[in-house]
PDB file of C-alpha atoms in Angstrom:
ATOM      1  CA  UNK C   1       8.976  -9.647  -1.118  1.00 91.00           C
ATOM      2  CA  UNK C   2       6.985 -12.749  -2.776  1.00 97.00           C
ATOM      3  CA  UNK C   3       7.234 -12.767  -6.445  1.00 98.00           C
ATOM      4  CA  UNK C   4       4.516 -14.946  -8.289  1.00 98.00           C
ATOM      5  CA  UNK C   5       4.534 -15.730 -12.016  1.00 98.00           C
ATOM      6  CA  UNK C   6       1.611 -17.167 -13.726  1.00 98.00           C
ATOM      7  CA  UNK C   7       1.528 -20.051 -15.981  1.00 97.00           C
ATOM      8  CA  UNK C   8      -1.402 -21.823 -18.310  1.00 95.00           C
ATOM      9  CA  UNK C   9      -4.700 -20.405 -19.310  1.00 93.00           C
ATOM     10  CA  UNK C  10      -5.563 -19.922 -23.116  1.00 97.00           C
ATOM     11  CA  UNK C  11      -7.978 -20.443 -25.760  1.00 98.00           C
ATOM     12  CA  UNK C  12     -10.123 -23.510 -24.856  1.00 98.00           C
ATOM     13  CA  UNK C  13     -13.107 -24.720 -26.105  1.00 98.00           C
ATOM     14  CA  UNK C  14     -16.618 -25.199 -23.971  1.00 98.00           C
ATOM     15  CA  UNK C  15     -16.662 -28.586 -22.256  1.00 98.00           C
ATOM     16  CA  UNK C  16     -12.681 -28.233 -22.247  1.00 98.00           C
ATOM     17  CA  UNK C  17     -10.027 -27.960 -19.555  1.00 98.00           C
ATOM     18  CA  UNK C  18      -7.196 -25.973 -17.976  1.00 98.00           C
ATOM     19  CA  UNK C  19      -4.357 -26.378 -15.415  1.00 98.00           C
ATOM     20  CA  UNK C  20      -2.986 -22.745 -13.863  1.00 98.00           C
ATOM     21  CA  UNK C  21       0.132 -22.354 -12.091  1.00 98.00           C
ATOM     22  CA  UNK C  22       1.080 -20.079 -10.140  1.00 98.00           C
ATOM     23  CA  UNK C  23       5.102 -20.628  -8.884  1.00 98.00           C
ATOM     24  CA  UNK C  24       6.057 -18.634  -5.796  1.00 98.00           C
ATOM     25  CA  UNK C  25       9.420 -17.301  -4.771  1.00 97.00           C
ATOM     26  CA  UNK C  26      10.173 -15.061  -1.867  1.00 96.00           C
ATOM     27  CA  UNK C  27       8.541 -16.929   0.990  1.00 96.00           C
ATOM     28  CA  UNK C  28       7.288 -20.916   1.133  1.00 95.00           C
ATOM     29  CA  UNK C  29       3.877 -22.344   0.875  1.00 97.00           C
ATOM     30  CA  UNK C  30       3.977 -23.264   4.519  1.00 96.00           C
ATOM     31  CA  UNK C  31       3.588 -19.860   5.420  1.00 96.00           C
ATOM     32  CA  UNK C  32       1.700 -18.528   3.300  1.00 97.00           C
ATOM     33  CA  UNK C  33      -2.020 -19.073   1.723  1.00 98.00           C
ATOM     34  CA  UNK C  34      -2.571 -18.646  -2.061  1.00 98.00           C
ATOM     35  CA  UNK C  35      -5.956 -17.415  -3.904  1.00 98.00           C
ATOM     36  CA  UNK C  36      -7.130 -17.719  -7.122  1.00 98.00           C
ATOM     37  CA  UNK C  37      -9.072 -14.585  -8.460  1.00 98.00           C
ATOM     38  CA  UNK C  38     -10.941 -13.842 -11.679  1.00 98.00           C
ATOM     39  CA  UNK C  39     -12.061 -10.941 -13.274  1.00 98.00           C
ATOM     40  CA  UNK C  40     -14.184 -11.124 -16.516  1.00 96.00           C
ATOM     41  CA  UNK C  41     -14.985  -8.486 -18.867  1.00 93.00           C
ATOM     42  CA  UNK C  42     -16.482  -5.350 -17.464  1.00 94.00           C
ATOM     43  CA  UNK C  43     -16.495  -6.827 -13.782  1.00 96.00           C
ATOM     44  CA  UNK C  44     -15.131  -6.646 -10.692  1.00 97.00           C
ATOM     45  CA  UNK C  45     -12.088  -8.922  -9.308  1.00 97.00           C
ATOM     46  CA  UNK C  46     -13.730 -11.704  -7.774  1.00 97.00           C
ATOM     47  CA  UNK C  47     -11.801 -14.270  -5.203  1.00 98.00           C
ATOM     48  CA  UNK C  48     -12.508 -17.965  -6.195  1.00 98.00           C
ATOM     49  CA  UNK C  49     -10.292 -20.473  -4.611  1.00 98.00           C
ATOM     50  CA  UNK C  50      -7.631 -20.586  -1.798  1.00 98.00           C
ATOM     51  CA  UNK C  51      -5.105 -22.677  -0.281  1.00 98.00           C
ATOM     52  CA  UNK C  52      -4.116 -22.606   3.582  1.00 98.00           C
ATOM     53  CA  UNK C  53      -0.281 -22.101   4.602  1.00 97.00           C
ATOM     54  CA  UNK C  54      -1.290 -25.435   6.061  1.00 97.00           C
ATOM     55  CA  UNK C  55      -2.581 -26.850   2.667  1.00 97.00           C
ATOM     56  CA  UNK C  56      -6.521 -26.544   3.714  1.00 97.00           C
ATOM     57  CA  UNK C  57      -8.130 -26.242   0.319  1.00 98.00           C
ATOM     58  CA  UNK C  58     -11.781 -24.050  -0.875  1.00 98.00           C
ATOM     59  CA  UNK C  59     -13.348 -23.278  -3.797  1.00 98.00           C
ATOM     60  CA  UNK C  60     -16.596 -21.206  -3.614  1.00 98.00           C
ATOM     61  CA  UNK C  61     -19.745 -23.089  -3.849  1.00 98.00           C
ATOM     62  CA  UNK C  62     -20.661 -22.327  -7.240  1.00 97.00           C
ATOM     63  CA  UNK C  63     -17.678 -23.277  -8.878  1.00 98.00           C
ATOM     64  CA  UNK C  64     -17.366 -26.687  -6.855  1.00 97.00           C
ATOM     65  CA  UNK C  65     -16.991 -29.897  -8.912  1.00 95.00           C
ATOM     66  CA  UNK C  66     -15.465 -27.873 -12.002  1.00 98.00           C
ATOM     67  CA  UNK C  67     -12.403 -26.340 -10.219  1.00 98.00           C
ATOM     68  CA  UNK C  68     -10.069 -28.073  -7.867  1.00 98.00           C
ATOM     69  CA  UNK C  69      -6.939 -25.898  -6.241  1.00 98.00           C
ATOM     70  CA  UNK C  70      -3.714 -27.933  -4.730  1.00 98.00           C
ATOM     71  CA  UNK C  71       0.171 -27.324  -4.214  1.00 98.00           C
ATOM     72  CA  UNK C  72       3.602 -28.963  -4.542  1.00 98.00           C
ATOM     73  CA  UNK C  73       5.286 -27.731  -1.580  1.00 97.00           C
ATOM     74  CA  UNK C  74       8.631 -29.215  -2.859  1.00 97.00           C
ATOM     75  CA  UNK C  75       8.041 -26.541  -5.959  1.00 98.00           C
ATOM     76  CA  UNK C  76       6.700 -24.000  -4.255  1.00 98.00           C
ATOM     77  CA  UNK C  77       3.807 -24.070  -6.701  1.00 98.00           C
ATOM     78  CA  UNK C  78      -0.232 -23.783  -6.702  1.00 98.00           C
ATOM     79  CA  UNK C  79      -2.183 -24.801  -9.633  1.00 98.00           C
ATOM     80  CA  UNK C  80      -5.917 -24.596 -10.190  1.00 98.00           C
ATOM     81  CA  UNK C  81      -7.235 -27.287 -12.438  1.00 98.00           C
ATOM     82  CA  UNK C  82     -10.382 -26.236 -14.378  1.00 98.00           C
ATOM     83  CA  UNK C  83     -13.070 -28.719 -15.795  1.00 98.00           C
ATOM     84  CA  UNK C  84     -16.258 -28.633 -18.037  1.00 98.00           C
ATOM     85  CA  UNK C  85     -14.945 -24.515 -18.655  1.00 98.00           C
ATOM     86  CA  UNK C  86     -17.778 -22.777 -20.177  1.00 98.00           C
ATOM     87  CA  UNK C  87     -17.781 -19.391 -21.732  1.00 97.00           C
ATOM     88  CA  UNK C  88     -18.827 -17.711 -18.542  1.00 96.00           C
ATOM     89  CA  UNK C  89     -15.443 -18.719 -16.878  1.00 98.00           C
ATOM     90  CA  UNK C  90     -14.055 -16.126 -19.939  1.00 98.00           C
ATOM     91  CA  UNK C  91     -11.355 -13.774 -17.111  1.00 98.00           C
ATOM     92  CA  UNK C  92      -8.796 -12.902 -16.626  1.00 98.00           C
ATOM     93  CA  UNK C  93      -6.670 -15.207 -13.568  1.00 98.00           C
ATOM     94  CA  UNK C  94      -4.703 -13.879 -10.549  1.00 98.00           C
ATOM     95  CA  UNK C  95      -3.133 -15.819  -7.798  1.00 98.00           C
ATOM     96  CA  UNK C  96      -2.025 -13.777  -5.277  1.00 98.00           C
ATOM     97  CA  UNK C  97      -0.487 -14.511  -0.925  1.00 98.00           C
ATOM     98  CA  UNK C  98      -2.068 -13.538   2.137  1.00 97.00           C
ATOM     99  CA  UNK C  99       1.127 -13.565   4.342  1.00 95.00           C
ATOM    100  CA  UNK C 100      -1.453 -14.010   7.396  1.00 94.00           C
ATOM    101  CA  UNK C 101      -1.646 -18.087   5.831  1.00 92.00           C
ATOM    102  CA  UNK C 102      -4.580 -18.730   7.344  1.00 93.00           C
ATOM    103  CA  UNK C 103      -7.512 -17.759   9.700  1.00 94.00           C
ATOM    104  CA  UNK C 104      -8.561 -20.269  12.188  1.00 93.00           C
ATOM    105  CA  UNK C 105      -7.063 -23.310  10.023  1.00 94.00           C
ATOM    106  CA  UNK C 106      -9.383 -21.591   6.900  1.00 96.00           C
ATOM    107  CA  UNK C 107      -8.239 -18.906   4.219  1.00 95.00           C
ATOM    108  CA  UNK C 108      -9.870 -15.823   2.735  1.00 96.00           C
ATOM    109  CA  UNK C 109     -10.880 -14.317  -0.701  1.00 97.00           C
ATOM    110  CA  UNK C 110     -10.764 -10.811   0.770  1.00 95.00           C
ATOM    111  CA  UNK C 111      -8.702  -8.494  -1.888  1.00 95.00           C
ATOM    112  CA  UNK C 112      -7.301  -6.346   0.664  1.00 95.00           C
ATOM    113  CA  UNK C 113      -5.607  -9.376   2.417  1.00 95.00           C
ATOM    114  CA  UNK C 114      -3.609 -10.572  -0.751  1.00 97.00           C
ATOM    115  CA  UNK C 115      -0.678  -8.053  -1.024  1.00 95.00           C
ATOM    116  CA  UNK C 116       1.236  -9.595  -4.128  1.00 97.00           C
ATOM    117  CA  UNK C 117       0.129 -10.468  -7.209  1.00 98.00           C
ATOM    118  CA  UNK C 118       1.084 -12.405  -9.786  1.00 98.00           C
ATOM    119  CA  UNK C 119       0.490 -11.153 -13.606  1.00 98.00           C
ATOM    120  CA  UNK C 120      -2.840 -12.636 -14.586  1.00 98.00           C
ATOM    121  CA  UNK C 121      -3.318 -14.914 -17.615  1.00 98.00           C
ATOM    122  CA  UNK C 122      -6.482 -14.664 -20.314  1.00 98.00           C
ATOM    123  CA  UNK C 123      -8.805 -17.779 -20.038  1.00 98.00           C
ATOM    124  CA  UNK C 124     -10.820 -17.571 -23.002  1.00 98.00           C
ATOM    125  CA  UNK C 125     -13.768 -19.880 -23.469  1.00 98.00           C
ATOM    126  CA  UNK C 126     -15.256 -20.269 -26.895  1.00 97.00           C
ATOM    127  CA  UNK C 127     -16.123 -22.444 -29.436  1.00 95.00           C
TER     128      UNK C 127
END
């Protein structure tokens, strides 16, 4: 079974940044892809960024320029680094695997095709 652990997030003011980890054990990044999710007070789970087993990165358009995913393979880690956070980026974070790794040299932020999760970690953006 993949195990993930979370690391990062916090209290951080608007304008500021973040760097989220997201170490996996279980299984290597080469075969599987990563995604980062959010959820934010009162709303649904929402997929955000992802990672190809072969190391194809996407963020979703509106988030592009901000937030930037990557990996050390030699870790086994994925970290999303956050820019210019504003108080709408205020969630909850997930990474979780899609053991499929990738579809068509792409990945997916469909919930149903991550099947472990790691424990989430509070970004909180306020002044």
């Amino acid at each position: 079974q993949v195990h993930l652990v979370q690391s990062g997030g916090g209290l951080v003011q608007p304008g500021g940044s973040l760097k989220l980890s997201c170490t996996v054990s279980g299984d290597t990044l080469d075969q599987l892809a990563i995604a980062w999710f959010r959820q934010g007070p009162g709303k649904e789970r929402d997929g955000i960024s992802c990672i190809t087993m072969g190391g194809a990165p996407y963020v979703v358009d509106s988030l592009k320029g901000r937030f930037t995913i990557s990996r050390d393979t030699v870790k086994n880690e994925v970290y999303l680094q956050m820019n210019n956070l504003e108080p709408e980026d205020t969630a909850v974070y997930y990474c979780a695997s899609d053991p499929r790794g990738s579809y068509g040299g792409k990945c997916r932020l469909v919930l149903r095709d991550h099947e472990d999760w790691g424990q989430g970690t509070q970004v909180t953006v306020s002044s």
